[in-house]
PDB file of C-alpha atoms in Angstrom:
ATOM      1  CA  UNK A  19     -17.907  -8.619  17.990  1.00  0.00           C
ATOM      2  CA  UNK A  20     -18.876  -5.503  18.793  1.00  0.00           C
ATOM      3  CA  UNK A  21     -16.778  -5.442  21.358  1.00  0.00           C
ATOM      4  CA  UNK A  22     -13.480  -6.073  19.667  1.00  0.00           C
ATOM      5  CA  UNK A  23     -15.077  -3.133  16.515  1.00  0.00           C
ATOM      6  CA  UNK A  24     -15.384  -0.955  19.055  1.00  0.00           C
ATOM      7  CA  UNK A  25     -11.943  -1.072  20.036  1.00  0.00           C
ATOM      8  CA  UNK A  26     -10.434  -0.733  17.140  1.00  0.00           C
ATOM      9  CA  UNK A  27     -12.565   3.017  17.036  1.00  0.00           C
ATOM     10  CA  UNK A  28     -10.939   3.503  20.687  1.00  0.00           C
ATOM     11  CA  UNK A  29      -7.197   2.481  19.376  1.00  0.00           C
ATOM     12  CA  UNK A  30      -7.911   4.812  16.302  1.00  0.00           C
ATOM     13  CA  UNK A  31      -8.924   7.821  18.877  1.00  0.00           C
ATOM     14  CA  UNK A  32      -6.202   7.481  20.803  1.00  0.00           C
ATOM     15  CA  UNK A  33      -3.536   8.227  17.649  1.00  0.00           C
ATOM     16  CA  UNK A  34      -1.928  10.469  17.535  1.00  0.00           C
ATOM     17  CA  UNK A  35      -1.497  11.349  20.670  1.00  0.00           C
ATOM     18  CA  UNK A  36       1.953   9.796  21.431  1.00  0.00           C
ATOM     19  CA  UNK A  37       3.695   6.507  19.464  1.00  0.00           C
ATOM     20  CA  UNK A  38       2.275   3.803  21.695  1.00  0.00           C
ATOM     21  CA  UNK A  39       3.144   0.459  21.507  1.00  0.00           C
ATOM     22  CA  UNK A  40       0.309  -1.097  18.888  1.00  0.00           C
ATOM     23  CA  UNK A  41       1.616  -4.490  17.238  1.00  0.00           C
ATOM     24  CA  UNK A  42      -1.900  -5.262  16.048  1.00  0.00           C
ATOM     25  CA  UNK A  43      -2.720  -1.914  15.226  1.00  0.00           C
ATOM     26  CA  UNK A  44      -2.847  -3.214  11.806  1.00  0.00           C
ATOM     27  CA  UNK A  45      -6.042  -4.506  11.913  1.00  0.00           C
ATOM     28  CA  UNK A  46      -6.839  -0.753  11.790  1.00  0.00           C
ATOM     29  CA  UNK A  47      -6.872  -1.358   7.609  1.00  0.00           C
ATOM     30  CA  UNK A  48      -9.160  -3.926   7.456  1.00  0.00           C
ATOM     31  CA  UNK A  49     -12.465  -3.344   5.942  1.00  0.00           C
ATOM     32  CA  UNK A  50     -15.122  -3.456   8.593  1.00  0.00           C
ATOM     33  CA  UNK A  51     -14.013  -0.900  10.709  1.00  0.00           C
ATOM     34  CA  UNK A  52     -15.495   2.102  11.572  1.00  0.00           C
ATOM     35  CA  UNK A  53     -13.558   4.517  10.796  1.00  0.00           C
ATOM     36  CA  UNK A  54     -11.840   5.540   7.785  1.00  0.00           C
ATOM     37  CA  UNK A  55      -8.572   4.451   6.826  1.00  0.00           C
ATOM     38  CA  UNK A  56      -5.653   7.457   7.277  1.00  0.00           C
ATOM     39  CA  UNK A  57      -4.297   8.348   4.451  1.00  0.00           C
ATOM     40  CA  UNK A  58      -1.009   8.005   3.448  1.00  0.00           C
ATOM     41  CA  UNK A  59      -0.864   4.443   5.158  1.00  0.00           C
ATOM     42  CA  UNK A  60       2.390   4.985   7.868  1.00  0.00           C
ATOM     43  CA  UNK A  61       4.249   2.562  10.007  1.00  0.00           C
ATOM     44  CA  UNK A  62       6.893   3.513  12.660  1.00  0.00           C
ATOM     45  CA  UNK A  63       9.617   1.785  13.805  1.00  0.00           C
ATOM     46  CA  UNK A  64      11.397   3.037  16.696  1.00  0.00           C
ATOM     47  CA  UNK A  65      15.027   2.040  18.545  1.00  0.00           C
ATOM     48  CA  UNK A  66      16.682   4.410  21.532  1.00  0.00           C
ATOM     49  CA  UNK A  67      18.518   6.342  18.845  1.00  0.00           C
ATOM     50  CA  UNK A  68      14.995   7.889  17.398  1.00  0.00           C
ATOM     51  CA  UNK A  69      12.490   6.448  14.968  1.00  0.00           C
ATOM     52  CA  UNK A  70      11.869   5.552  11.100  1.00  0.00           C
ATOM     53  CA  UNK A  71       8.884   5.900   9.635  1.00  0.00           C
ATOM     54  CA  UNK A  72       7.244   4.389   6.545  1.00  0.00           C
ATOM     55  CA  UNK A  73       4.875   5.655   4.249  1.00  0.00           C
ATOM     56  CA  UNK A  74       2.857   4.437   1.964  1.00  0.00           C
ATOM     57  CA  UNK A  75       2.981   6.682  -1.090  1.00  0.00           C
ATOM     58  CA  UNK A  76       2.303   5.212  -4.309  1.00  0.00           C
ATOM     59  CA  UNK A  77       2.840   7.335  -7.650  1.00  0.00           C
ATOM     60  CA  UNK A  78       3.695  10.638  -6.082  1.00  0.00           C
ATOM     61  CA  UNK A  79       6.691  13.162  -7.233  1.00  0.00           C
ATOM     62  CA  UNK A  80       9.137  13.662  -4.638  1.00  0.00           C
ATOM     63  CA  UNK A  81       8.669  17.559  -5.988  1.00  0.00           C
ATOM     64  CA  UNK A  82       4.819  17.526  -4.402  1.00  0.00           C
ATOM     65  CA  UNK A  83       6.135  15.592  -0.713  1.00  0.00           C
ATOM     66  CA  UNK A  84       6.942  18.125   1.926  1.00  0.00           C
ATOM     67  CA  UNK A  85       8.235  17.021   5.489  1.00  0.00           C
ATOM     68  CA  UNK A  86       8.036  19.266   8.060  1.00  0.00           C
ATOM     69  CA  UNK A  87       9.359  18.813  11.650  1.00  0.00           C
ATOM     70  CA  UNK A  88       9.040  20.721  14.496  1.00  0.00           C
ATOM     71  CA  UNK A  89      10.204  19.194  18.104  1.00  0.00           C
ATOM     72  CA  UNK A  90       8.533  16.097  18.251  1.00  0.00           C
ATOM     73  CA  UNK A  91       5.720  16.256  15.704  1.00  0.00           C
ATOM     74  CA  UNK A  92       6.031  15.425  12.085  1.00  0.00           C
ATOM     75  CA  UNK A  93       4.187  16.074   9.232  1.00  0.00           C
ATOM     76  CA  UNK A  94       3.787  14.764   6.079  1.00  0.00           C
ATOM     77  CA  UNK A  95       2.394  16.690   3.512  1.00  0.00           C
ATOM     78  CA  UNK A  96       1.855  16.838  -1.022  1.00  0.00           C
ATOM     79  CA  UNK A  97      -0.389  16.335  -3.632  1.00  0.00           C
ATOM     80  CA  UNK A  98      -1.027  13.605  -6.098  1.00  0.00           C
ATOM     81  CA  UNK A  99      -1.799  14.477  -9.375  1.00  0.00           C
ATOM     82  CA  UNK A 100      -3.167  11.565 -11.687  1.00  0.00           C
ATOM     83  CA  UNK A 101      -0.320  10.065 -14.345  1.00  0.00           C
ATOM     84  CA  UNK A 102      -3.156   9.582 -17.529  1.00  0.00           C
ATOM     85  CA  UNK A 103      -1.394  12.077 -19.689  1.00  0.00           C
ATOM     86  CA  UNK A 104      -4.898  13.419 -20.088  1.00  0.00           C
ATOM     87  CA  UNK A 105      -7.168  15.709 -18.788  1.00  0.00           C
ATOM     88  CA  UNK A 106     -10.764  13.814 -18.944  1.00  0.00           C
ATOM     89  CA  UNK A 107      -9.796  10.761 -20.249  1.00  0.00           C
ATOM     90  CA  UNK A 108     -12.930   8.175 -19.868  1.00  0.00           C
ATOM     91  CA  UNK A 109     -12.467   6.271 -16.929  1.00  0.00           C
ATOM     92  CA  UNK A 110     -13.859   2.878 -16.866  1.00  0.00           C
ATOM     93  CA  UNK A 111     -13.082   2.358 -12.924  1.00  0.00           C
ATOM     94  CA  UNK A 112     -11.646   4.992 -10.733  1.00  0.00           C
ATOM     95  CA  UNK A 113     -10.276   3.656  -7.089  1.00  0.00           C
ATOM     96  CA  UNK A 114      -7.187   5.400  -6.586  1.00  0.00           C
ATOM     97  CA  UNK A 115      -7.502   8.756  -5.092  1.00  0.00           C
ATOM     98  CA  UNK A 116      -6.162  11.784  -6.035  1.00  0.00           C
ATOM     99  CA  UNK A 117      -5.609  15.551  -4.327  1.00  0.00           C
ATOM    100  CA  UNK A 118      -3.703  17.033  -1.142  1.00  0.00           C
ATOM    101  CA  UNK A 119      -2.905  15.422   1.593  1.00  0.00           C
ATOM    102  CA  UNK A 120      -1.396  16.049   5.439  1.00  0.00           C
ATOM    103  CA  UNK A 121      -0.503  13.438   8.032  1.00  0.00           C
ATOM    104  CA  UNK A 122       0.703  14.372  11.398  1.00  0.00           C
ATOM    105  CA  UNK A 123       2.080  12.678  14.059  1.00  0.00           C
ATOM    106  CA  UNK A 124       3.673  12.536  17.071  1.00  0.00           C
ATOM    107  CA  UNK A 125       6.528  10.852  18.480  1.00  0.00           C
ATOM    108  CA  UNK A 126       7.741  10.491  21.915  1.00  0.00           C
ATOM    109  CA  UNK A 127      11.012  11.990  21.423  1.00  0.00           C
ATOM    110  CA  UNK A 128      12.508  15.735  19.610  1.00  0.00           C
ATOM    111  CA  UNK A 129      13.538  15.315  16.409  1.00  0.00           C
ATOM    112  CA  UNK A 130      17.005  16.581  15.562  1.00  0.00           C
ATOM    113  CA  UNK A 131      15.181  18.574  12.588  1.00  0.00           C
ATOM    114  CA  UNK A 132      19.132  18.800  11.274  1.00  0.00           C
ATOM    115  CA  UNK A 133      19.587  15.376  10.641  1.00  0.00           C
ATOM    116  CA  UNK A 134      16.528  14.056   9.688  1.00  0.00           C
ATOM    117  CA  UNK A 135      17.015  11.727   5.749  1.00  0.00           C
ATOM    118  CA  UNK A 136      14.227  10.359   4.075  1.00  0.00           C
ATOM    119  CA  UNK A 137      14.371   8.426   1.037  1.00  0.00           C
ATOM    120  CA  UNK A 138      11.242   7.145  -1.377  1.00  0.00           C
ATOM    121  CA  UNK A 139      11.377   4.022  -3.248  1.00  0.00           C
ATOM    122  CA  UNK A 140       9.086   2.143  -4.820  1.00  0.00           C
ATOM    123  CA  UNK A 141       6.159   3.922  -3.784  1.00  0.00           C
ATOM    124  CA  UNK A 142       7.553   3.879  -0.059  1.00  0.00           C
ATOM    125  CA  UNK A 143       8.361   6.793   1.759  1.00  0.00           C
ATOM    126  CA  UNK A 144      10.852   6.270   4.552  1.00  0.00           C
ATOM    127  CA  UNK A 145      11.907   9.138   6.843  1.00  0.00           C
ATOM    128  CA  UNK A 146      14.726   8.915   9.261  1.00  0.00           C
ATOM    129  CA  UNK A 147      14.344  10.358  12.616  1.00  0.00           C
ATOM    130  CA  UNK A 148      16.887  10.579  15.374  1.00  0.00           C
ATOM    131  CA  UNK A 149      16.321  11.800  18.381  1.00  0.00           C
ATOM    132  CA  UNK A 150      17.247  15.241  18.868  1.00  0.00           C
ATOM    133  CA  UNK A 151      20.973  15.333  20.921  1.00  0.00           C
ATOM    134  CA  UNK A 152      19.681  17.700  23.776  1.00  0.00           C
ATOM    135  CA  UNK A 153      16.789  15.417  24.333  1.00  0.00           C
ATOM    136  CA  UNK A 154      18.679  12.029  25.319  1.00  0.00           C
ATOM    137  CA  UNK A 155      18.864  11.954  29.456  1.00  0.00           C
ATOM    138  CA  UNK A 156      22.049  12.299  30.658  1.00  0.00           C
ATOM    139  CA  UNK A 157      24.208  10.765  33.043  1.00  0.00           C
ATOM    140  CA  UNK A 158      24.969  12.915  36.252  1.00  0.00           C
ATOM    141  CA  UNK A 159      28.196  11.511  37.491  1.00  0.00           C
ATOM    142  CA  UNK A 160      28.019  12.100  41.616  1.00  0.00           C
ATOM    143  CA  UNK A 161      30.619  13.234  42.897  1.00  0.00           C
ATOM    144  CA  UNK A 162      31.657  12.416  46.830  1.00  0.00           C
ATOM    145  CA  UNK A 163      32.392  14.856  49.219  1.00  0.00           C
TER     146      UNK A 163
ATOM    147  CA  UNK B  25     -17.308 -32.150   7.797  1.00  0.00           C
ATOM    148  CA  UNK B  26     -17.534 -31.226  11.163  1.00  0.00           C
ATOM    149  CA  UNK B  27     -13.671 -33.104  11.907  1.00  0.00           C
ATOM    150  CA  UNK B  28     -13.043 -30.756   8.894  1.00  0.00           C
ATOM    151  CA  UNK B  29     -14.296 -27.443  10.896  1.00  0.00           C
ATOM    152  CA  UNK B  30     -12.726 -28.585  13.364  1.00  0.00           C
ATOM    153  CA  UNK B  31      -9.005 -29.342  12.022  1.00  0.00           C
ATOM    154  CA  UNK B  32      -9.540 -25.907  10.543  1.00  0.00           C
ATOM    155  CA  UNK B  33     -10.398 -23.883  14.118  1.00  0.00           C
ATOM    156  CA  UNK B  34      -6.800 -25.939  15.225  1.00  0.00           C
ATOM    157  CA  UNK B  35      -4.848 -25.194  12.475  1.00  0.00           C
ATOM    158  CA  UNK B  36      -6.207 -21.276  12.964  1.00  0.00           C
ATOM    159  CA  UNK B  37      -5.945 -21.713  16.505  1.00  0.00           C
ATOM    160  CA  UNK B  38      -2.389 -23.228  16.169  1.00  0.00           C
ATOM    161  CA  UNK B  39      -1.533 -20.223  14.099  1.00  0.00           C
ATOM    162  CA  UNK B  40      -0.752 -22.289  10.812  1.00  0.00           C
ATOM    163  CA  UNK B  41      -2.662 -19.286   9.325  1.00  0.00           C
ATOM    164  CA  UNK B  42       0.388 -17.016  10.210  1.00  0.00           C
ATOM    165  CA  UNK B  43       3.018 -19.481   8.695  1.00  0.00           C
ATOM    166  CA  UNK B  44       1.873 -17.369   5.242  1.00  0.00           C
ATOM    167  CA  UNK B  45       4.508 -15.119   5.238  1.00  0.00           C
ATOM    168  CA  UNK B  46       2.527 -12.554   4.005  1.00  0.00           C
ATOM    169  CA  UNK B  47      -1.191 -11.290   3.683  1.00  0.00           C
ATOM    170  CA  UNK B  48      -2.769 -11.033   0.097  1.00  0.00           C
ATOM    171  CA  UNK B  49      -3.999  -7.143  -0.807  1.00  0.00           C
ATOM    172  CA  UNK B  50      -5.877  -6.670  -3.772  1.00  0.00           C
ATOM    173  CA  UNK B  51      -3.941  -3.961  -5.426  1.00  0.00           C
ATOM    174  CA  UNK B  52      -6.589  -0.461  -5.867  1.00  0.00           C
ATOM    175  CA  UNK B  53      -6.779   0.067 -10.205  1.00  0.00           C
ATOM    176  CA  UNK B  54      -7.763   2.510 -12.086  1.00  0.00           C
ATOM    177  CA  UNK B  55      -8.706   1.593 -15.968  1.00  0.00           C
ATOM    178  CA  UNK B  56      -9.541   4.453 -18.564  1.00  0.00           C
ATOM    179  CA  UNK B  57      -9.630   4.232 -22.257  1.00  0.00           C
ATOM    180  CA  UNK B  58      -7.610   5.898 -24.693  1.00  0.00           C
ATOM    181  CA  UNK B  59      -8.646   6.081 -28.476  1.00  0.00           C
ATOM    182  CA  UNK B  60      -6.103   3.217 -29.155  1.00  0.00           C
ATOM    183  CA  UNK B  61      -5.715   1.620 -25.784  1.00  0.00           C
ATOM    184  CA  UNK B  62      -7.168   0.389 -22.159  1.00  0.00           C
ATOM    185  CA  UNK B  63      -4.923   1.221 -19.602  1.00  0.00           C
ATOM    186  CA  UNK B  64      -5.056  -0.161 -15.791  1.00  0.00           C
ATOM    187  CA  UNK B  65      -2.912   1.718 -13.237  1.00  0.00           C
ATOM    188  CA  UNK B  66      -2.671  -0.460 -10.037  1.00  0.00           C
ATOM    189  CA  UNK B  67      -0.932   1.076  -6.682  1.00  0.00           C
ATOM    190  CA  UNK B  68       1.176  -1.563  -5.067  1.00  0.00           C
ATOM    191  CA  UNK B  69       3.549  -0.157  -3.082  1.00  0.00           C
ATOM    192  CA  UNK B  70       6.771  -1.901  -2.324  1.00  0.00           C
ATOM    193  CA  UNK B  71       6.955  -3.831  -5.290  1.00  0.00           C
ATOM    194  CA  UNK B  72       9.560  -3.538  -8.221  1.00  0.00           C
ATOM    195  CA  UNK B  73       9.693  -4.519 -11.762  1.00  0.00           C
ATOM    196  CA  UNK B  74      11.912  -7.638 -10.261  1.00  0.00           C
ATOM    197  CA  UNK B  75       8.742  -8.192  -8.128  1.00  0.00           C
ATOM    198  CA  UNK B  76       5.531  -8.253 -10.093  1.00  0.00           C
ATOM    199  CA  UNK B  77       4.269 -10.666 -12.805  1.00  0.00           C
ATOM    200  CA  UNK B  78       1.807 -10.230 -15.070  1.00  0.00           C
ATOM    201  CA  UNK B  79       0.681 -13.445 -17.118  1.00  0.00           C
ATOM    202  CA  UNK B  80      -1.516 -13.663 -19.380  1.00  0.00           C
ATOM    203  CA  UNK B  81      -4.070 -17.223 -19.006  1.00  0.00           C
ATOM    204  CA  UNK B  82      -6.301 -17.464 -22.132  1.00  0.00           C
ATOM    205  CA  UNK B  83      -8.304 -14.494 -21.073  1.00  0.00           C
ATOM    206  CA  UNK B  84      -7.598 -13.708 -17.555  1.00  0.00           C
ATOM    207  CA  UNK B  85      -4.900 -10.931 -17.395  1.00  0.00           C
ATOM    208  CA  UNK B  86      -3.587 -11.735 -13.891  1.00  0.00           C
ATOM    209  CA  UNK B  87      -1.172  -9.068 -11.853  1.00  0.00           C
ATOM    210  CA  UNK B  88       0.837 -10.685  -9.022  1.00  0.00           C
ATOM    211  CA  UNK B  89       3.506  -8.224  -6.693  1.00  0.00           C
ATOM    212  CA  UNK B  90       5.283  -9.553  -3.836  1.00  0.00           C
ATOM    213  CA  UNK B  91       6.953  -7.353  -1.044  1.00  0.00           C
ATOM    214  CA  UNK B  92       9.496  -8.156   1.069  1.00  0.00           C
ATOM    215  CA  UNK B  93       8.871  -6.890   4.965  1.00  0.00           C
ATOM    216  CA  UNK B  94      10.569  -4.444   6.432  1.00  0.00           C
ATOM    217  CA  UNK B  95      13.112  -4.707   8.882  1.00  0.00           C
ATOM    218  CA  UNK B  96      15.395  -1.984  10.602  1.00  0.00           C
ATOM    219  CA  UNK B  97      18.211  -3.159  12.735  1.00  0.00           C
ATOM    220  CA  UNK B  98      17.821  -2.658  16.372  1.00  0.00           C
ATOM    221  CA  UNK B  99      14.200  -0.669  15.662  1.00  0.00           C
ATOM    222  CA  UNK B 100      10.995  -2.735  16.807  1.00  0.00           C
ATOM    223  CA  UNK B 101       7.923  -1.670  15.237  1.00  0.00           C
ATOM    224  CA  UNK B 102       6.042   0.943  17.722  1.00  0.00           C
ATOM    225  CA  UNK B 103       3.389   1.767  15.378  1.00  0.00           C
ATOM    226  CA  UNK B 104       1.151  -0.891  12.390  1.00  0.00           C
ATOM    227  CA  UNK B 105      -0.961   0.582  10.128  1.00  0.00           C
ATOM    228  CA  UNK B 106      -0.300  -1.727   7.270  1.00  0.00           C
ATOM    229  CA  UNK B 107       1.444  -5.133   7.231  1.00  0.00           C
ATOM    230  CA  UNK B 108       3.353  -5.982   4.044  1.00  0.00           C
ATOM    231  CA  UNK B 109       1.962  -8.426   1.607  1.00  0.00           C
ATOM    232  CA  UNK B 110       1.556  -9.705  -1.499  1.00  0.00           C
ATOM    233  CA  UNK B 111      -0.681  -8.165  -4.577  1.00  0.00           C
ATOM    234  CA  UNK B 112      -3.219 -10.023  -7.015  1.00  0.00           C
ATOM    235  CA  UNK B 113      -5.948  -8.721  -8.983  1.00  0.00           C
ATOM    236  CA  UNK B 114      -7.248 -10.199 -12.487  1.00  0.00           C
ATOM    237  CA  UNK B 115      -9.371  -8.749 -15.078  1.00  0.00           C
ATOM    238  CA  UNK B 116     -11.027 -10.105 -17.664  1.00  0.00           C
ATOM    239  CA  UNK B 117      -9.919  -8.983 -21.447  1.00  0.00           C
ATOM    240  CA  UNK B 118     -12.512  -9.062 -23.893  1.00  0.00           C
ATOM    241  CA  UNK B 119     -12.142  -9.960 -27.427  1.00  0.00           C
ATOM    242  CA  UNK B 120     -11.480  -5.865 -28.731  1.00  0.00           C
ATOM    243  CA  UNK B 121      -8.112  -6.617 -26.440  1.00  0.00           C
ATOM    244  CA  UNK B 122      -5.093  -7.519 -28.758  1.00  0.00           C
ATOM    245  CA  UNK B 123      -3.386 -10.432 -26.985  1.00  0.00           C
ATOM    246  CA  UNK B 124      -0.094  -9.306 -28.416  1.00  0.00           C
ATOM    247  CA  UNK B 125       0.134  -6.053 -27.274  1.00  0.00           C
ATOM    248  CA  UNK B 126       0.156  -5.596 -24.229  1.00  0.00           C
ATOM    249  CA  UNK B 127       2.777  -3.898 -22.132  1.00  0.00           C
ATOM    250  CA  UNK B 128       4.244  -3.379 -18.236  1.00  0.00           C
ATOM    251  CA  UNK B 129       5.901  -1.078 -16.522  1.00  0.00           C
ATOM    252  CA  UNK B 130       6.773   0.297 -12.932  1.00  0.00           C
ATOM    253  CA  UNK B 131       7.292   3.588 -11.899  1.00  0.00           C
ATOM    254  CA  UNK B 132       7.457   4.895  -7.750  1.00  0.00           C
ATOM    255  CA  UNK B 133       5.032   1.635  -7.021  1.00  0.00           C
ATOM    256  CA  UNK B 134       2.544   2.126  -9.394  1.00  0.00           C
ATOM    257  CA  UNK B 135       1.694  -0.602 -12.396  1.00  0.00           C
ATOM    258  CA  UNK B 136       1.121   0.511 -15.411  1.00  0.00           C
ATOM    259  CA  UNK B 137      -0.675  -1.923 -17.940  1.00  0.00           C
ATOM    260  CA  UNK B 138      -1.302  -0.566 -21.312  1.00  0.00           C
ATOM    261  CA  UNK B 139      -3.594  -2.890 -23.279  1.00  0.00           C
ATOM    262  CA  UNK B 140      -3.889  -2.328 -26.875  1.00  0.00           C
ATOM    263  CA  UNK B 141      -7.692  -2.322 -28.818  1.00  0.00           C
ATOM    264  CA  UNK B 142      -8.091  -4.133 -31.601  1.00  0.00           C
ATOM    265  CA  UNK B 143     -11.073  -4.540 -34.301  1.00  0.00           C
ATOM    266  CA  UNK B 144     -13.925  -6.590 -33.586  1.00  0.00           C
ATOM    267  CA  UNK B 145     -12.912 -10.105 -35.246  1.00  0.00           C
ATOM    268  CA  UNK B 146     -15.515  -9.769 -38.501  1.00  0.00           C
ATOM    269  CA  UNK B 147     -17.985 -12.132 -38.825  1.00  0.00           C
ATOM    270  CA  UNK B 148     -17.581 -14.763 -41.305  1.00  0.00           C
ATOM    271  CA  UNK B 149     -20.220 -16.306 -43.628  1.00  0.00           C
ATOM    272  CA  UNK B 150     -20.066 -19.799 -44.160  1.00  0.00           C
ATOM    273  CA  UNK B 151     -20.652 -21.170 -47.511  1.00  0.00           C
ATOM    274  CA  UNK B 152     -22.848 -23.879 -47.723  1.00  0.00           C
ATOM    275  CA  UNK B 153     -21.934 -26.595 -49.862  1.00  0.00           C
ATOM    276  CA  UNK B 154     -24.651 -28.628 -52.190  1.00  0.00           C
ATOM    277  CA  UNK B 155     -24.022 -32.373 -52.230  1.00  0.00           C
TER     278      UNK B 155
END
């Protein structure tokens, strides 16, 4: 059990050096872990053409969301304010987190920033991150002398 | 007993638990009180107004939300922090909630429940009849 949680701890430390194959890293979000879950929670899919990032961000205004890209680094920042319509409501229970957040992750390729698209639906932010054309492998034709 | 345990272990090892399509999450909530209402805000990312159910059984108010797992053609998961799962949470209502005045709405993955408060039922005096 100790070995298992230590393994999780190490995995959490390894991020965000690069996106690697960690299908079962979802265990990071389970209770009993040794590191705090990062907010917002993030999933990344990759293909030959690029990546799709899916971020869990319930109840955020799109105006308060900021996505910035520099080469292979993607940063999602924003703020989340309560929608209670009152300044100081009488709280009986508070479990939701509000305030500013920022998260940066690194992809194994440079992103074509001008072709990035993002959608926000049902509290999930999806960012389409195509690989930059200049970053794609090129085929060199070998000429026979 | 031992048999049951063995069976359970076998089922787990055979991956029967994964036959359940999704995880079940307890959504985080804020509950606050205004002059007229008690409001429950539940974070259920991925849930739309068509995939959420609110049921009231006696004094138990239950919220259920279902989420479809994402799939993108040609893409494979590279880094997974959260898994698609259903949401479920129950609340016990007091006598001060008007059972007929419960409103629910979903916006940006947040479920909002507005429960109207009502006066406590008045104590009633029962007449004793002389026989």
